[in-house]
Short mmCIF file of C-alpha atoms in Angstrom, two decimals:
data_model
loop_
_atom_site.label_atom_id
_atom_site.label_comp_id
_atom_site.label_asym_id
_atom_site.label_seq_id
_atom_site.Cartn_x
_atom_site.Cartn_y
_atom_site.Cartn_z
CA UNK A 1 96.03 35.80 -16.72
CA UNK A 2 95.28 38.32 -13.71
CA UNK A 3 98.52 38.18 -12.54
CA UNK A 4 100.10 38.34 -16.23
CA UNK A 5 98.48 41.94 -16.16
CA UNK A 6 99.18 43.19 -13.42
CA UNK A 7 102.91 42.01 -14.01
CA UNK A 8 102.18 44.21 -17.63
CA UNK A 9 100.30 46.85 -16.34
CA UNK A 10 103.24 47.11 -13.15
CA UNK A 11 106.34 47.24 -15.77
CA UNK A 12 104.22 50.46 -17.82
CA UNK A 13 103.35 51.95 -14.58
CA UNK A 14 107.67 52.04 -12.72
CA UNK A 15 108.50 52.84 -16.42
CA UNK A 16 106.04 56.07 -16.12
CA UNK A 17 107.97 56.53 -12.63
CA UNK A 18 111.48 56.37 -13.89
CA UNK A 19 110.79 58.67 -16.63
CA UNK A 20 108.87 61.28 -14.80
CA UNK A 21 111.73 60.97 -12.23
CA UNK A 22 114.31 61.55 -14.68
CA UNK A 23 112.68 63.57 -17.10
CA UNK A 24 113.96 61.29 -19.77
CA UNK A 25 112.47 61.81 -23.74
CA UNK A 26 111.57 57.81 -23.54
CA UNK A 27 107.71 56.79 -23.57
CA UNK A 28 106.87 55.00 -20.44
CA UNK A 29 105.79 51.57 -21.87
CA UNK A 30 108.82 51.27 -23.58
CA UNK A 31 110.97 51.98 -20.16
CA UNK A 32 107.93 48.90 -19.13
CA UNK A 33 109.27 46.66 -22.06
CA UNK A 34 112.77 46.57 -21.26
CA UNK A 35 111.73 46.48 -17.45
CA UNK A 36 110.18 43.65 -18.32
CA UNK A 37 112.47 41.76 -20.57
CA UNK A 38 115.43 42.14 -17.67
CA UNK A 39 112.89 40.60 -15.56
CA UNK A 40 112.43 37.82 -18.06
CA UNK A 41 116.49 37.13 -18.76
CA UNK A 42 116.89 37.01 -14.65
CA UNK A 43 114.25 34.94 -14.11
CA UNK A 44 115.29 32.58 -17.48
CA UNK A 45 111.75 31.95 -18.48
CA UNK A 46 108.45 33.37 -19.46
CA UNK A 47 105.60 32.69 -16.74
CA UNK A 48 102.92 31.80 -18.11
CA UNK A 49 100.15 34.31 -16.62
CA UNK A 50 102.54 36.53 -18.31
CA UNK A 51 102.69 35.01 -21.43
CA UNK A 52 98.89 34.28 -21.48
CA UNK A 53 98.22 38.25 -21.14
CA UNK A 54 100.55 39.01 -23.93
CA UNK A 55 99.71 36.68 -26.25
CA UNK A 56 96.35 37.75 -25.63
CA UNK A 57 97.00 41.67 -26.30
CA UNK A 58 99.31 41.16 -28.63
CA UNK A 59 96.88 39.46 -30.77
CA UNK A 60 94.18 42.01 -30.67
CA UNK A 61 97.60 44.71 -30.82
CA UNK A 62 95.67 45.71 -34.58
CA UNK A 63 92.23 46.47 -32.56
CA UNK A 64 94.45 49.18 -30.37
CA UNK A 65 95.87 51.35 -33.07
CA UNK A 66 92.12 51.84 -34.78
CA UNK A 67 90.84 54.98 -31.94
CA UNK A 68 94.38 56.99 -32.60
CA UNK A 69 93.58 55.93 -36.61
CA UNK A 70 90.20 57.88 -36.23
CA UNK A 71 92.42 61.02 -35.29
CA UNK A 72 93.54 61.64 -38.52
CA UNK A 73 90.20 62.99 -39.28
CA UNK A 74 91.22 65.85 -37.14
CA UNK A 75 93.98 66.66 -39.30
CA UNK A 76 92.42 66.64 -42.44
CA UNK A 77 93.90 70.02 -43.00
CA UNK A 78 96.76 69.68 -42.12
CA UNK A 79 96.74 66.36 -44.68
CA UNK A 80 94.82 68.27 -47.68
CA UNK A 81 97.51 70.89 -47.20
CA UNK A 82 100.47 68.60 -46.63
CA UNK A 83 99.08 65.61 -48.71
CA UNK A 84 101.00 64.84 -51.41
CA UNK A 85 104.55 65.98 -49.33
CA UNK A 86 103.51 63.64 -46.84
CA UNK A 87 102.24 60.22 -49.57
CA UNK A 88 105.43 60.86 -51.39
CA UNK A 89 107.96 60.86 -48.18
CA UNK A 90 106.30 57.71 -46.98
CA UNK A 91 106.61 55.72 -50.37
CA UNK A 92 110.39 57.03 -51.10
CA UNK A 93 111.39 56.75 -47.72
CA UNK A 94 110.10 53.30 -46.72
CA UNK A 95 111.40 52.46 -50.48
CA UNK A 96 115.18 53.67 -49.25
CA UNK A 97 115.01 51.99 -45.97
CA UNK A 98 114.10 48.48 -47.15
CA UNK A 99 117.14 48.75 -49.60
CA UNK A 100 119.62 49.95 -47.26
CA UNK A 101 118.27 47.63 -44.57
CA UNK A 102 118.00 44.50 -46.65
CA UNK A 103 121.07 45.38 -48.93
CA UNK A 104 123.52 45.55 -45.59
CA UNK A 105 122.16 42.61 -43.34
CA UNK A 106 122.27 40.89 -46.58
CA UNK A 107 125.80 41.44 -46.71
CA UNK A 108 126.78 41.43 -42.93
CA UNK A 109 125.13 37.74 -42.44
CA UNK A 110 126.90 36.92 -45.77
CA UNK A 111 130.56 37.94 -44.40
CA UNK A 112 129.65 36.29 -41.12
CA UNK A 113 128.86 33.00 -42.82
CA UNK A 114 132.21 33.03 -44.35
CA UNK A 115 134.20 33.97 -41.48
CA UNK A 116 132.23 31.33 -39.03
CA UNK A 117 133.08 28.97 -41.91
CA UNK A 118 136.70 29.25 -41.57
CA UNK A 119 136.88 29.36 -37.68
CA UNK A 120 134.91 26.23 -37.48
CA UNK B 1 61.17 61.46 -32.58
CA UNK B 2 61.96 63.72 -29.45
CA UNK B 3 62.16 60.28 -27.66
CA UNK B 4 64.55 59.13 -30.64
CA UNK B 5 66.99 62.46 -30.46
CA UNK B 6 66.56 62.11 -26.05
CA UNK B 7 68.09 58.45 -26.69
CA UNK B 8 70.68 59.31 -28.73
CA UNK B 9 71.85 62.53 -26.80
CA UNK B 10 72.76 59.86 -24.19
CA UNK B 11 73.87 57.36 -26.12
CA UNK B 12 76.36 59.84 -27.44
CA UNK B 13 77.48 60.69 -24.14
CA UNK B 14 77.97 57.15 -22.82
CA UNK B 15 81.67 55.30 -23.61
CA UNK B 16 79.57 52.14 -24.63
CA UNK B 17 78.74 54.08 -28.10
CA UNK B 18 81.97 54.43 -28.91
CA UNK B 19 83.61 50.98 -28.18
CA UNK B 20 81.10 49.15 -29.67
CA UNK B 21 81.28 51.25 -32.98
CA UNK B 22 85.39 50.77 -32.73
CA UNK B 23 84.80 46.94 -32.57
CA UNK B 24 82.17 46.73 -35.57
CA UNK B 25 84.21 48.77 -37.43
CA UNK B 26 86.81 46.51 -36.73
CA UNK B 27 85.27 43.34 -37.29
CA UNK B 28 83.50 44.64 -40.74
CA UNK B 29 86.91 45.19 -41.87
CA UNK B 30 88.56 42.46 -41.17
CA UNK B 31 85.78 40.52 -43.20
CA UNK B 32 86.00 42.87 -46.18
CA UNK B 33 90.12 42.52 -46.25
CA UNK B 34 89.05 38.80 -46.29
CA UNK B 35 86.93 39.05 -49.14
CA UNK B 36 89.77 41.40 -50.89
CA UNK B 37 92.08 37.94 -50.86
CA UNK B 38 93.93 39.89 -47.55
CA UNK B 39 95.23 42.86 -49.74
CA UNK B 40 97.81 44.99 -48.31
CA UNK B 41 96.37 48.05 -49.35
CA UNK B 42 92.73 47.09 -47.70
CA UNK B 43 94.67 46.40 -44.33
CA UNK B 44 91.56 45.57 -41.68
CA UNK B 45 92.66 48.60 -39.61
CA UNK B 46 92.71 51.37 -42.44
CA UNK B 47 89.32 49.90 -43.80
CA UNK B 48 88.12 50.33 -39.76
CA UNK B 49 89.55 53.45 -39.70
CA UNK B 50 88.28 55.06 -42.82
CA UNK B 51 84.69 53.56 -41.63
CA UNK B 52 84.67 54.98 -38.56
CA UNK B 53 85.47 58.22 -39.88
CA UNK B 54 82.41 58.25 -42.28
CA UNK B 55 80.74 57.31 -39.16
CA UNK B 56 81.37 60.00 -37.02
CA UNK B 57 80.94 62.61 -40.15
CA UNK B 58 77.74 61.62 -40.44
CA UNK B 59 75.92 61.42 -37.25
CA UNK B 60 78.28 64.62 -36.70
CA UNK B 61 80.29 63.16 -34.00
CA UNK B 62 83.57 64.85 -33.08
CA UNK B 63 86.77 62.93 -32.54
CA UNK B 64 86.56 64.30 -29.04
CA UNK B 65 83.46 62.56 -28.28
CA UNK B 66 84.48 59.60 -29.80
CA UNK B 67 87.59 59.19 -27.87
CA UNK B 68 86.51 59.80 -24.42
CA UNK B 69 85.21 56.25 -25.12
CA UNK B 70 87.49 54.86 -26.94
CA UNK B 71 90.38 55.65 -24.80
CA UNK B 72 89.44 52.52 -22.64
CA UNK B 73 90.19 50.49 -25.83
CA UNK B 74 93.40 53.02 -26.75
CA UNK B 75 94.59 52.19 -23.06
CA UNK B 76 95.16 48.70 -23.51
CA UNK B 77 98.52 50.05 -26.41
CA UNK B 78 100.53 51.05 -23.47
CA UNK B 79 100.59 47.06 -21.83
CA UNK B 80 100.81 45.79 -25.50
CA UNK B 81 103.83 47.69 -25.48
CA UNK B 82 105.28 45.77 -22.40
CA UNK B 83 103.88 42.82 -24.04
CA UNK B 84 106.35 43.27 -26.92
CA UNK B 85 109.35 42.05 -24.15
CA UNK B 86 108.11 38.22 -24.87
CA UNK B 87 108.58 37.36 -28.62
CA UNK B 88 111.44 39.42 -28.23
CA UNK B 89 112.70 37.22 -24.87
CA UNK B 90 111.81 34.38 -27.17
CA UNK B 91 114.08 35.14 -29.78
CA UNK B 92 117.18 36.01 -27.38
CA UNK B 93 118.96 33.17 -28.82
CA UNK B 94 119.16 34.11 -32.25
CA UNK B 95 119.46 38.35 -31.57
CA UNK B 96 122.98 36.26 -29.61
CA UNK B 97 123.60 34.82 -32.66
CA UNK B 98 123.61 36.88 -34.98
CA UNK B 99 124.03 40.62 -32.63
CA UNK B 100 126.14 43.16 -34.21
CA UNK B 101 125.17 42.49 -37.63
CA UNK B 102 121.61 43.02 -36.45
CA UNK B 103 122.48 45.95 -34.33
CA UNK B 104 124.58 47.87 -37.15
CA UNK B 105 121.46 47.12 -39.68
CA UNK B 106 118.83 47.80 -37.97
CA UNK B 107 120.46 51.51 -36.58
CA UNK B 108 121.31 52.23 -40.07
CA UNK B 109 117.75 51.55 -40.99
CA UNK B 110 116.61 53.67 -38.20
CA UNK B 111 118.65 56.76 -39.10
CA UNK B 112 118.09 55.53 -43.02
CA UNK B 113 113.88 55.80 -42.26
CA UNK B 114 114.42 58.97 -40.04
CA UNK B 115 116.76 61.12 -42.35
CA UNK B 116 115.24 60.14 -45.61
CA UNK B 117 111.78 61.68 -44.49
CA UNK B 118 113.20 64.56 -42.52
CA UNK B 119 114.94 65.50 -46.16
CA UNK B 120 111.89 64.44 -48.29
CA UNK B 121 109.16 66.72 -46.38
CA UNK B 122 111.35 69.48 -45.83
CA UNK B 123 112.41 69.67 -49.70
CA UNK B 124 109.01 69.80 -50.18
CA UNK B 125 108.54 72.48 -48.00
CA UNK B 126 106.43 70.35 -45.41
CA UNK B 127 105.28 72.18 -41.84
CA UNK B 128 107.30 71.32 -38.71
CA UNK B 129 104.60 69.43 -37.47
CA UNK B 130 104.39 67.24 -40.63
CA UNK B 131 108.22 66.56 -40.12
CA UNK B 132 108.08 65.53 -36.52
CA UNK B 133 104.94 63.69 -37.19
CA UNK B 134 106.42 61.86 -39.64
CA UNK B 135 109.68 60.85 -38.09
CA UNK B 136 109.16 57.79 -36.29
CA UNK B 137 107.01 56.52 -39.34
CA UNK B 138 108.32 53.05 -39.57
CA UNK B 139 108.10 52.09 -35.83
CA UNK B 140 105.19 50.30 -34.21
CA UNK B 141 102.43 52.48 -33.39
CA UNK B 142 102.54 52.76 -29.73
CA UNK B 143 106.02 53.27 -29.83
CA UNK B 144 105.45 56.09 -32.58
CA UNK B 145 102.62 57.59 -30.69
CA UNK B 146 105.18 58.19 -27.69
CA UNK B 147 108.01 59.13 -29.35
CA UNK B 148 105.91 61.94 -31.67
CA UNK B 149 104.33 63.38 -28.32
CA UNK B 150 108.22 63.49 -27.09
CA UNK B 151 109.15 65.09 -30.45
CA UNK B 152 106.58 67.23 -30.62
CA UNK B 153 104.37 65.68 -33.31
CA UNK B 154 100.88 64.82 -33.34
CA UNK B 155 100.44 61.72 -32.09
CA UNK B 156 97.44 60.91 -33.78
CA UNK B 157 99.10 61.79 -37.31
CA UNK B 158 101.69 59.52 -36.49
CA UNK B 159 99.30 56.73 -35.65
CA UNK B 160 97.65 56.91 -38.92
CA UNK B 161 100.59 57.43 -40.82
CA UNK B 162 102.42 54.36 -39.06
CA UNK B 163 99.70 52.41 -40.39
CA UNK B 164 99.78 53.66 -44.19
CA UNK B 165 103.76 53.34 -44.27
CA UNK B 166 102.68 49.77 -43.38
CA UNK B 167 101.10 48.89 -45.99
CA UNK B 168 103.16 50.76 -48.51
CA UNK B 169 106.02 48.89 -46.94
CA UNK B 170 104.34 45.47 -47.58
CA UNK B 171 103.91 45.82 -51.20
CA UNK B 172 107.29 47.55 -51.97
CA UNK B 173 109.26 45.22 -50.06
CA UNK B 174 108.51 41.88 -52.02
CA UNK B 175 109.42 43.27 -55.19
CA UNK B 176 112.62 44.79 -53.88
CA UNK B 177 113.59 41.60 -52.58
CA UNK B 178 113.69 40.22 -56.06
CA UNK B 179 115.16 43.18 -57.64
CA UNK B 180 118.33 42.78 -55.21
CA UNK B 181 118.18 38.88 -55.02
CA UNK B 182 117.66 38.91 -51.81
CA UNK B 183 117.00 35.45 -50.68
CA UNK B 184 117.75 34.72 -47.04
CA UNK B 185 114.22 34.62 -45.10
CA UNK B 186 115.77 35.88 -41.85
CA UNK B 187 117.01 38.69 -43.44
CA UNK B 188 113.71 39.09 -45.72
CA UNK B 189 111.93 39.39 -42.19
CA UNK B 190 114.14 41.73 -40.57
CA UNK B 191 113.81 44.06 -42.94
CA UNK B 192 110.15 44.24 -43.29
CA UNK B 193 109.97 44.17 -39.28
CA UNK B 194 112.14 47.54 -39.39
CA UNK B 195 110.50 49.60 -42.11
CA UNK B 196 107.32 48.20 -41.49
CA UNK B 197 106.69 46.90 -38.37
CA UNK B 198 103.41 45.18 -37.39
CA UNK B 199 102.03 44.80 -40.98
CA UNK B 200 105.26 43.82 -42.33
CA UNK B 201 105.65 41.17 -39.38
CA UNK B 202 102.36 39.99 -40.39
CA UNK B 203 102.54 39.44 -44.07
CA UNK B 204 106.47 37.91 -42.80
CA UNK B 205 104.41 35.37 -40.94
CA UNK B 206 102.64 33.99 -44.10
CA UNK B 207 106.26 33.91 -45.74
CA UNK B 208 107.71 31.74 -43.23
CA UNK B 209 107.98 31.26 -39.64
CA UNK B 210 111.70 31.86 -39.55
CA UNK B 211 110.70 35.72 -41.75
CA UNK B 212 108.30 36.21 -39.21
CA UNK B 213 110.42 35.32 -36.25
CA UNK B 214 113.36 37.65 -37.19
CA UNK B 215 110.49 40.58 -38.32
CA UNK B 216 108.59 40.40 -34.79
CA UNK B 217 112.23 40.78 -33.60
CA UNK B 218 113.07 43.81 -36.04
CA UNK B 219 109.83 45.54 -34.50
CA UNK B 220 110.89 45.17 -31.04
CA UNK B 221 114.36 46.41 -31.74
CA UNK B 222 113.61 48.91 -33.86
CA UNK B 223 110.75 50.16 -31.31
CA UNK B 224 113.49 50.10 -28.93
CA UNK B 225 116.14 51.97 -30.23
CA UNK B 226 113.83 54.45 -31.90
CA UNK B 227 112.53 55.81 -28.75
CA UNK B 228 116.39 56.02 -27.76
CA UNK B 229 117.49 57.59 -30.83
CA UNK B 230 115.03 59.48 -32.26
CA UNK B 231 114.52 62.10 -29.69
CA UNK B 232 118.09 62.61 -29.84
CA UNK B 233 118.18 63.12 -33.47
CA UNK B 234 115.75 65.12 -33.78
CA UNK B 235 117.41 67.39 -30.41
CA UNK B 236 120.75 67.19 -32.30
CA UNK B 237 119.15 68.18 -35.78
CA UNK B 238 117.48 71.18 -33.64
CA UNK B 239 114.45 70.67 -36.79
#
């Protein structure tokens, strides 16, 4: 579990490195997450410290996002002022995405069904 | 009294105040979405957050205060973030599978989810910092968070606004699925994993493993191209 941390908390901390090296527009723990799933295809398995310590995070992961949450009562102006611009982008948009999202894969795996069909 | 106001003047000032108040919050939430039958639009971490809020209001609290304790709690996002590299090494057999069809879907979704609310708030004659706040609104929150501070959003916005696209996404998506007879689980889960990440992978979960599966996998990718793309975009739109 320790050493599934510190394997975590090593990946976020070289990705901070590389992008602070490179002045790239990336967040660091991202940079961590692909660090990390290199690490993972190289060594062709999970250990399982480090699968203990995600499993673990990730199932608290809701927990995390409440004390950013809270912020948004520092932008209660911005929201009272922005409100119903910013409720009517999220519905329409998310609305848009989950038909052009489901409406192509749909599709895609559809076509590729028929082609693997007739190659097999 | 004196004693009572001395008490709370360092209570106030301690981080212990603050976590424990996140966690109850929490925890109070989660049992009212239970009671609610597990409602998408009482999702545990708006109810927390909409508590905690009324919280702080009324003892007069400012979010400042609050967070220099519960950044220890906030901390833990950037390792969840890392984290994210194992359901997605976990599912490296099927992303084989199945690669460019997921690749070309979930990038148009990405640039679908981007574009669409770049066009909505600015019709509407939204601020600059709604837009940019808004942009990465169907990625997972830590990933958002990053990529609005890149942007030059407000990170906190975007947190809260990740979480409310969420939920919208979770009730829309369902009925959309019917509407275009869509009937595939994998690529039921995708989809809600792309425009709505966590909760979406959540309520895939409770569809089927194999909707879940490919919607924890849509959040990871999506995460992961986002932060590629998006600051990029948003560069080559010069908004």
């Amino acid at each position: 579990m320790l050493f599934g941390l510190l394997i975590l908390l090593s990946c976020q901390f070289i990705g901070e490195l590389i992008v602070r090296y490179f002045e790239l527009p990336f967040p660091s723990p991202v940079v961590g997450m692909v660090l990390l799933l290199t690490a993972l295809i190289v060594n062709k398995g999970v250990p399982s410290g480090v699968r203990q310590a995600s499993e673990g995070l990730l199932s608290y992961l809701a927990l995390l996002f409440v004390p950013a949450g809270v912020g948004l009562m520092v932008h209660y102006q911005l929201i009272a002022k922005d409100g119903l611009t910013i409720l009517t982008a999220l519905i329409l948009s998310t609305a848009i995405t989950l038909l052009v999202t489901g409406g192509m894969l749909n599709k895609l795996v559809k076509k590729k069904q028929v082609e693997d069909g007739l190659h097999d | 009294m004196t004693e009572l106001s001395a008490l709370w003047v360092y209570l106030s000032a301690s981080p212990i105040l603050s976590i424990v108040i996140t966690i109850a919050g929490f925890l109070i939430a989660s049992r009212i979405n239970k009671l609610a039958g597990g409602s998408a639009f009482l999702h545990p971490v708006i109810v927390a957050i909409a508590l905690i809020v009324a919280f702080l209001s009324l003892v007069g609290t400012s979010y400042n205060q609050y967070f220099e304790g519960a950044q220890f709690i906030h901390f833990l996002l950037g390792p969840a973030t890392v984290a994210l590299a194992v359901p997605l090494y976990d599912h490296l057999e099927r992303v084989k599978q199945m690669f460019w069809p997921l690749i070309i879907a979930c990038i148009s979704g990405i640039l679908t989810a981007a574009l669409s609310t770049i066009a909505i708030v600015m019709m509407m004659g939204g601020s600059r910092e709604t837009v940019l706040s808004l942009t990465p609104k169907s990625v997972t929150s830590p990933i958002a968070m990053g990529i609005a501070e890149k942007i030059g959003g407000y990170p906190s916005l975007t947190a809260g606004l990740v979480l409310v696209t969420g939920a919208i996404g979770c009730v829309i998506g369902p009925i959309l699925f019917k509407a275009l007879k869509i009937t595939d689980h994998s690529v039921q889960g995708f989809t809600m994993g792309l425009a709505a990440h966590g909760f979406g992978t959540a309520q895939s979960f409770t569809v089927s493993s194999l909707a879940g599966a490919f919607a924890g996998l849509a959040m990871g990718l999506t995460g992961m191209l986002s932060a590629f793309i998006l600051p990029l975009l948003v560069r080559f739109l010069g908004v």
